Short mmCIF file of C-alpha atoms in Angstrom, two decimals:
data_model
loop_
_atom_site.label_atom_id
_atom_site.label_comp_id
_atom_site.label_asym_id
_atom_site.label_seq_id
_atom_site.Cartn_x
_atom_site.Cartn_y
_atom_site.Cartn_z
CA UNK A 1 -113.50 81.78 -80.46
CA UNK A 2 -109.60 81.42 -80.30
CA UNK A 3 -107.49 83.13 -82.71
CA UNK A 4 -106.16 80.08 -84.06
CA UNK A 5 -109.68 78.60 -85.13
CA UNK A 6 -110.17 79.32 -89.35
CA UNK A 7 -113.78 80.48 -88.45
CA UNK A 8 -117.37 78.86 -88.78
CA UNK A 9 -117.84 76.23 -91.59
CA UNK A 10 -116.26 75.58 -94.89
CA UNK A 11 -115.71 78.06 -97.52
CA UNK A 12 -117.97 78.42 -101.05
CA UNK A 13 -116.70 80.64 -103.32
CA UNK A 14 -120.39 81.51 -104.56
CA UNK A 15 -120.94 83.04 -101.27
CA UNK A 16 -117.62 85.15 -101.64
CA UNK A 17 -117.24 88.26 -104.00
CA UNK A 18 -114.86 85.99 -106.33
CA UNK A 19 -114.31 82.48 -107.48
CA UNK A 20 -111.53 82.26 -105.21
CA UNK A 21 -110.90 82.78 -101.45
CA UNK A 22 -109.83 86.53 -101.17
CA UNK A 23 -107.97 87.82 -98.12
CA UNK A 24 -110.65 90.34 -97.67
CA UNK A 25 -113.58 87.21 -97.65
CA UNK A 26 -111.52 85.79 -95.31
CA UNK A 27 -111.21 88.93 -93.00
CA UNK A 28 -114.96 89.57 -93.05
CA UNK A 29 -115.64 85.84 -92.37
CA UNK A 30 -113.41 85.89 -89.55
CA UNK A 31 -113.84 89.47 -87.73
CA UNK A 32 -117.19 90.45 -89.56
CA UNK A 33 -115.52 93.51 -90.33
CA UNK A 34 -113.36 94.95 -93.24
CA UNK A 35 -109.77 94.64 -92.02
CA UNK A 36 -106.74 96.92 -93.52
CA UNK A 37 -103.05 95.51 -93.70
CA UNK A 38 -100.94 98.39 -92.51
CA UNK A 39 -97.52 98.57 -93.93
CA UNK A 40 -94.72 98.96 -91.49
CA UNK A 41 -90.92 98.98 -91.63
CA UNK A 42 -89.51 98.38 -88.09
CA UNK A 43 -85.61 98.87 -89.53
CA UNK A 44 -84.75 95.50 -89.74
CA UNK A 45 -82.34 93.72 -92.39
CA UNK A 46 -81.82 90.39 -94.08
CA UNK A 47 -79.54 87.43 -93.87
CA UNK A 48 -78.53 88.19 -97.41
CA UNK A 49 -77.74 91.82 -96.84
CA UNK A 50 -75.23 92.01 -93.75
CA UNK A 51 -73.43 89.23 -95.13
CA UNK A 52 -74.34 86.34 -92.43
CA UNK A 53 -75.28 84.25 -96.04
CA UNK A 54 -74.62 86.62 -99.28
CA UNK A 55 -74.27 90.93 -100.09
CA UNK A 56 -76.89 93.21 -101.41
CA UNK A 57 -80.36 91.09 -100.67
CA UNK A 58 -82.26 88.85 -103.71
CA UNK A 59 -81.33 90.42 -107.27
CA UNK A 60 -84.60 91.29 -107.74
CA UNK A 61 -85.83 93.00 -104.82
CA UNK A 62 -85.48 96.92 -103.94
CA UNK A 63 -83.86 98.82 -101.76
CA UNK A 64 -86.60 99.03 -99.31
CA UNK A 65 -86.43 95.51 -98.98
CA UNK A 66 -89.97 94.86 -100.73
CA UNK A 67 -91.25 97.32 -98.29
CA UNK A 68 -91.78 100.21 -100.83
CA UNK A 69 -95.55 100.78 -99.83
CA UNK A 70 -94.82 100.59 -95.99
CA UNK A 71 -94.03 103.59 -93.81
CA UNK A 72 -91.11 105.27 -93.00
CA UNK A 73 -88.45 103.98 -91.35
CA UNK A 74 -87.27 106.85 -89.50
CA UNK A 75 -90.76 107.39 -87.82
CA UNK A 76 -92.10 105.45 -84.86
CA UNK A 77 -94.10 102.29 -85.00
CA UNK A 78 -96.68 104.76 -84.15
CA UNK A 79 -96.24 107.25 -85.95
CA UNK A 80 -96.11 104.82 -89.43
CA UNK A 81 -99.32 103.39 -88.09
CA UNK A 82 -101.26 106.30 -87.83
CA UNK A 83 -100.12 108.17 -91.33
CA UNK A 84 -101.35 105.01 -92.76
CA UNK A 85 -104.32 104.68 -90.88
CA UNK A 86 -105.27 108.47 -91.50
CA UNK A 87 -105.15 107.47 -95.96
CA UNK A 88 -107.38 104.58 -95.05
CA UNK A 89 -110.00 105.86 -92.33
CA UNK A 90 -110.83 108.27 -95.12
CA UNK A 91 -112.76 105.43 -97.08
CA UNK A 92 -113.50 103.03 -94.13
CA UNK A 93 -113.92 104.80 -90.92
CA UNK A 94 -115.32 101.65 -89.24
CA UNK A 95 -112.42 99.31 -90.16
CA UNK A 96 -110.14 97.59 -88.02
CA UNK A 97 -106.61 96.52 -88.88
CA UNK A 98 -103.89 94.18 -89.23
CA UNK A 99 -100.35 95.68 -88.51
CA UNK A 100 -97.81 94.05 -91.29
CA UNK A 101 -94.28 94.20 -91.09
CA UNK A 102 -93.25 93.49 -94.43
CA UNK A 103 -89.91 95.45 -95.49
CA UNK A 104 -86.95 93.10 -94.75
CA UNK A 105 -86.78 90.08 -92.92
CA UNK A 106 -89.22 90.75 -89.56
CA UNK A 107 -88.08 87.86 -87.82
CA UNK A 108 -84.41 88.48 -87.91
CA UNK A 109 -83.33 90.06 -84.99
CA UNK A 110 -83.01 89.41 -81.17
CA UNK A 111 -86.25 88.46 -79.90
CA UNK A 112 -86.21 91.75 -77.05
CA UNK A 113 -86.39 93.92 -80.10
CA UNK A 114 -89.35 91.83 -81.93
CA UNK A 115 -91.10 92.17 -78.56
CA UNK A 116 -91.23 95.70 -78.97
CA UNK A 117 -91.94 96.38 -82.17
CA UNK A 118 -94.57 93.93 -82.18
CA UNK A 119 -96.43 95.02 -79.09
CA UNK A 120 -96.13 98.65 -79.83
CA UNK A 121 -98.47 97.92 -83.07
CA UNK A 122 -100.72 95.81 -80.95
CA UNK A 123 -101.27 98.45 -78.49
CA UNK A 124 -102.48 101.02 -81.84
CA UNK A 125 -106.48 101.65 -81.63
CA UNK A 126 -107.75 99.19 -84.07
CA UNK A 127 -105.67 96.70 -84.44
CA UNK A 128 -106.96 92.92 -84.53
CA UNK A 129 -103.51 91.26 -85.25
CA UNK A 130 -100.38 91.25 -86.86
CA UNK A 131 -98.55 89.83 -90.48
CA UNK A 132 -95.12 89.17 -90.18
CA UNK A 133 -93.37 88.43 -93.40
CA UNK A 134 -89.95 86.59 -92.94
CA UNK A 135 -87.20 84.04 -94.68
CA UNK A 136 -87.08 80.28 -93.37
CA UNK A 137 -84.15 80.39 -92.32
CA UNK A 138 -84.69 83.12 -89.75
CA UNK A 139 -87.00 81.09 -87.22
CA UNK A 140 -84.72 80.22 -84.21
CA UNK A 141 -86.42 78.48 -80.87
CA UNK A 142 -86.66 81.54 -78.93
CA UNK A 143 -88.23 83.36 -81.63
CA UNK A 144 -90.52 80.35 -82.61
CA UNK A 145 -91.63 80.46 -78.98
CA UNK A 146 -92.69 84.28 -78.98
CA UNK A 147 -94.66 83.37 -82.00
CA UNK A 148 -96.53 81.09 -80.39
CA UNK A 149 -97.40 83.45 -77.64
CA UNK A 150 -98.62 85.58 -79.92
CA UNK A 151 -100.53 83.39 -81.54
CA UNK A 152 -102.29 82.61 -78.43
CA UNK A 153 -103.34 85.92 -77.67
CA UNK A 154 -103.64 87.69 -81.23
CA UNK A 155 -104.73 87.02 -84.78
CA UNK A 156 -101.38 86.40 -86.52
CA UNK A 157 -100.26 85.43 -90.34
CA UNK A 158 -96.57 84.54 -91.02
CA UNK A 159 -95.62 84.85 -94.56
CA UNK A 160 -92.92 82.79 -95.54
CA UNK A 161 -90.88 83.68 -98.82
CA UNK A 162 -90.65 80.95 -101.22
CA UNK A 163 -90.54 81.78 -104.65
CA UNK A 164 -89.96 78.72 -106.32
CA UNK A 165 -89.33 74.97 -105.67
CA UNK A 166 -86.52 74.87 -107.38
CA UNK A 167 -82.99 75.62 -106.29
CA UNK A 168 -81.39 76.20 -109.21
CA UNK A 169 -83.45 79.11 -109.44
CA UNK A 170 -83.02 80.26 -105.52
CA UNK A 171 -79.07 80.08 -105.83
CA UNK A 172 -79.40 82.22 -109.39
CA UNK A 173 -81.63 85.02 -107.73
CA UNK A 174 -79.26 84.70 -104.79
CA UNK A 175 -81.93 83.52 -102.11
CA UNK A 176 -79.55 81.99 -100.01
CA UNK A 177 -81.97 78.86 -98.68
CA UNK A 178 -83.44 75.97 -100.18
CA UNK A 179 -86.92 74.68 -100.64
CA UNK A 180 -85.84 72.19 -98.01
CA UNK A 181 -85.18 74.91 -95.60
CA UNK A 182 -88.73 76.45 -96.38
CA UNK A 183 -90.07 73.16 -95.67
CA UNK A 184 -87.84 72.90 -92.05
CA UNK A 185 -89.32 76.36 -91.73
CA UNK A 186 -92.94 75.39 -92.24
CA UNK A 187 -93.10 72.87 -90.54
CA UNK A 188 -91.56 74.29 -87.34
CA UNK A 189 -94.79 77.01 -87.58
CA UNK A 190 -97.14 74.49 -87.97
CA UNK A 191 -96.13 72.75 -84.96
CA UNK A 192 -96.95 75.84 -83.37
CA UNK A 193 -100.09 75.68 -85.15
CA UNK A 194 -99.21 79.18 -87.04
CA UNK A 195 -101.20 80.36 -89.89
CA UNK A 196 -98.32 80.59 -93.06
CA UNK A 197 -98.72 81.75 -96.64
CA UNK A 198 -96.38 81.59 -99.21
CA UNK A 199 -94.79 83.39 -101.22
CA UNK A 200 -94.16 82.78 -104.99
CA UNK A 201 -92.83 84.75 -107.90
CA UNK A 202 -93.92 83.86 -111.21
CA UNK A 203 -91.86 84.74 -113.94
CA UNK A 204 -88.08 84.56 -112.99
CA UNK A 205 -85.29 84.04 -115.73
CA UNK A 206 -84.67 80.62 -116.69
CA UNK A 207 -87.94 79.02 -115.18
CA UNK A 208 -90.63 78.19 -118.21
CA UNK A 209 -94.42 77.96 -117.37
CA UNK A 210 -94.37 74.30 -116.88
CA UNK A 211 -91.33 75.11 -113.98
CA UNK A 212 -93.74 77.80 -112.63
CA UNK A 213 -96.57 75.40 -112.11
CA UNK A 214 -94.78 72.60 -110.59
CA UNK A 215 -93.79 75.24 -107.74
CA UNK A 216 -97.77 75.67 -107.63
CA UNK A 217 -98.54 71.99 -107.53
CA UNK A 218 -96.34 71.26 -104.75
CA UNK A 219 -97.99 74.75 -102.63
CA UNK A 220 -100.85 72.24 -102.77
CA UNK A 221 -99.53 69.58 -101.04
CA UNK A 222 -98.00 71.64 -98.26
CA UNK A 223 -100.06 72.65 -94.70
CA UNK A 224 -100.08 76.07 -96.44
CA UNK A 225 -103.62 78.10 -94.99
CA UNK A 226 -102.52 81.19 -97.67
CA UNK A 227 -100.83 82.38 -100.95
CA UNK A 228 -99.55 85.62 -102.17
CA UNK A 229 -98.58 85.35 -105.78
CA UNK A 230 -96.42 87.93 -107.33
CA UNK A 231 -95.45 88.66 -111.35
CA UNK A 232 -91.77 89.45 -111.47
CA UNK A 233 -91.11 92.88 -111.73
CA UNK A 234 -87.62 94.16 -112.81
CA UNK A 235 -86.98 97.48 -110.33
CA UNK A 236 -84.50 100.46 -110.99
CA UNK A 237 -81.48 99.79 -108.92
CA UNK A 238 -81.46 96.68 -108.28
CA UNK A 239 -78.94 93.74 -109.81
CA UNK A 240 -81.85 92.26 -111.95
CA UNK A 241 -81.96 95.58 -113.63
CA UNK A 242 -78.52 95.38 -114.50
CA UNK A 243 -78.77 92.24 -115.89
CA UNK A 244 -82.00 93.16 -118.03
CA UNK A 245 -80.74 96.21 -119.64
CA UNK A 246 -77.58 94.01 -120.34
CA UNK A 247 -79.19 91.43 -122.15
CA UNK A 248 -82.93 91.53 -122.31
CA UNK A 249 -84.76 88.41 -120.78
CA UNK A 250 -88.34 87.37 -122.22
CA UNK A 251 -91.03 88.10 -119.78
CA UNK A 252 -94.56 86.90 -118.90
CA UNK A 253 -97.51 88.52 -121.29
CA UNK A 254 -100.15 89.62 -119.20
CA UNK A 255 -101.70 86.86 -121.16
CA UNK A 256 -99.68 84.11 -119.83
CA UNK A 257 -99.93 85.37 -116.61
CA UNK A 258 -103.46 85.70 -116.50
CA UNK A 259 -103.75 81.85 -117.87
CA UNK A 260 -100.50 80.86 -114.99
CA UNK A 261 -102.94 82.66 -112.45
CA UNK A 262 -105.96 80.92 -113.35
CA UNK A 263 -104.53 77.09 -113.95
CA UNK A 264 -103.05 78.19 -110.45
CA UNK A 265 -106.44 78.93 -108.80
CA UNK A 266 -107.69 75.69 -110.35
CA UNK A 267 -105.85 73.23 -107.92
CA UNK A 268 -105.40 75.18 -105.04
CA UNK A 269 -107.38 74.28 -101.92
CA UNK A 270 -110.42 75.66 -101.52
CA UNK A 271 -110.03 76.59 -97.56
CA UNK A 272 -106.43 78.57 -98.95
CA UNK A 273 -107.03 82.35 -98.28
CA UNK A 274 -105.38 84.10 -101.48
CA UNK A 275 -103.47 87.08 -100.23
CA UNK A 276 -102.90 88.25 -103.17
CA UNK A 277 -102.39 87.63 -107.22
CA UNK A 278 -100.40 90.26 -108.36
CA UNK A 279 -98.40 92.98 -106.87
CA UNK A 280 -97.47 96.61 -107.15
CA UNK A 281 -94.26 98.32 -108.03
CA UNK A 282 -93.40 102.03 -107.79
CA UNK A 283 -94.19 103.62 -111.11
CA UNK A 284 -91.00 105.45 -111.21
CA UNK A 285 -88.84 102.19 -110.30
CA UNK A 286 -90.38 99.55 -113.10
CA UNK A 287 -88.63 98.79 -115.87
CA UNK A 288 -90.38 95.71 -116.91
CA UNK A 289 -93.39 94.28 -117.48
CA UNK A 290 -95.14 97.64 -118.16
CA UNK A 291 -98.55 95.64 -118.43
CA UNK A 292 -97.81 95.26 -114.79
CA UNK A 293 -99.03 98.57 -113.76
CA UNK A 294 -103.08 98.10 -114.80
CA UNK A 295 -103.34 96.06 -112.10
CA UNK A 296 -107.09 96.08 -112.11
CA UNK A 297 -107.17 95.35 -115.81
CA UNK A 298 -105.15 92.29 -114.72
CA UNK A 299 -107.64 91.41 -111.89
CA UNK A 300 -110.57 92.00 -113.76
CA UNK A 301 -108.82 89.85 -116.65
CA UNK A 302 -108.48 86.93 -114.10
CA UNK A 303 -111.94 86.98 -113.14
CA UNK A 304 -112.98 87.08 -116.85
CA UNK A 305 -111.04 83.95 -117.42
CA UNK A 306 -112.17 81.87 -114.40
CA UNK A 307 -115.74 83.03 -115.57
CA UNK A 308 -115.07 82.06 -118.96
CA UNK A 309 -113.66 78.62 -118.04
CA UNK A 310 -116.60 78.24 -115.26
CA UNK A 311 -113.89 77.40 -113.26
CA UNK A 312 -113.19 78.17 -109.43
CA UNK A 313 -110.55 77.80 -106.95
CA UNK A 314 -109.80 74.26 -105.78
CA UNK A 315 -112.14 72.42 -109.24
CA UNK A 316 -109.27 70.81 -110.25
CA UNK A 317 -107.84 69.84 -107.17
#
């Protein structure tokens, strides 16, 4: 089977361990196996860090560069890969893996240096493929073309930071791209015929819940094969903190966001391989929303709701 087929017959979510299309349902259709995402930093920075389009990265994102759960930076690709592995072979010996770069912007640097990092964490025992997480606007030819190699050869996921659809919003949390260049950028990947999922944040200042959902209605009209859906969270350190303790923006209840998550799972495809629904924050960092930090009380509260409703991913699509 290549690595770019989506695997052997359509999805059911009654066959799956939830009423939607989990990354780890999707792994164990695909490989048979349970497959880990390792966390790696290779060093890298962004566009809106060094200056090339704005200072000091998104307002809302830490100084690891959303990489807080991802190895160290001054160890080797190697080294990262097997302290991780060593946490995670405790529960699943058997399991392969999936090396993710996710701190930063893994796409933006000369393609010679990509090459290396990438092919180090190919050559680790275990490892069935690679996520790289990256901005839109850091796809140029030569490293569009090394994708597609890879994706030739290897399982691969490219996550693509969104956020929202609208711009207003992107210029405020100081993005520095457009929805149109996330569609430029998605569209270049697809022509490669490159797995992407998205990424949105629910819950940023000034957006209501209607303004949240029209950024999840148009995910579903996009060549999207995956989602990762993140609650806001407002980090020690960064500008968004500064801005909070300033003047106090409302936030999502975990009650909103549970009924956001669900109306979201309700018209997404049914083929679209959830990456996730709700992240994780340091303990010591978060300021805000404290909810934040059950996240299995927030997972299990999803999968109440869906139940409740009798409701699925993709019923109302």
């Amino acid at each position: 089977m290549s690595y770019r087929d989506e695997g052997k017959g359509s999805y059911n979510w009654q066959n799956g361990e939830k009423r939607y299309y989990t990354l780890n349902q999707h792994f164990r259709d695909f490989f048979g196996d349970k497959v880990f995402k390792v966390s790696l930093d290779a060093g890298f920075t962004c566009p809106n860090r060094d200056g090339r389009v704005g200072q000091g990265g998104c307002i809302y994102c830490s100084a690891r560069g959303s990489g807080d759960f991802a190895g160290q930076v001054d160890q080797s690709i190697h080294d990262q890969f097997r302290v991780v592995k060593e946490v995670m072979s405790h529960k699943w010996s058997q399991a392969k893996y999936l090396a993710y770069f996710q701190a930063y912007t893994n796409t933006y640097a000369p393609v010679e240096r990509l090459r290396a990092v990438y092919e180090q964490a190919l050559q680790e025992e275990g490892v069935v493929g690679l996520s790289i997480a990256t901005r839109p606007d850091c796809l140029p030819e030569e490293v569009l073309d090394y994708l597609a190699e890879l994706n030739e050869r290897t399982y691969l996921w490219v996550e693509l930071g969104l956020q929202s659809i609208h711009d207003r919003t992107m210029a405020w949390v100081g993005r520095g791209h457009t929805y149109e260049d996330f569609l430029l950028g998605l569209e270049k990947l697809r022509q490669r015929n490159i797995r992407v999922c998205a990424h949105l944040i629910y819950g940023l200042p000034g957006e209501t819940i209607e303004d949240m959902f029209d950024s999840a209605q148009a995910v579903t009209k996009l060549d999207l094969q995956g989602l990762k859906l993140h609650l806001l969270h407002v980090l020690r350190g960064t500008p968004m903190a500064k801005l909070y303790e300033d003047n106090p923006f409302p936030m999502l209840t975990q009650e909103e966001y549970i009924q956001l998550i669900c109306n979201t799972l309700e018209i997404l495809p049914a083929q679209m391989v959830i990456h996730r629904l709700t992240g994780d924050a340091p303990r010591q960092d978060l300021i805000a929303p404290l909810w934040s930090l059950k996240k299995w009380e927030i997972l299990n509260g999803i999968d109440q709701e869906l139940e409740r409703r009798g409701t699925w991913q993709g019923k109302k699509l």
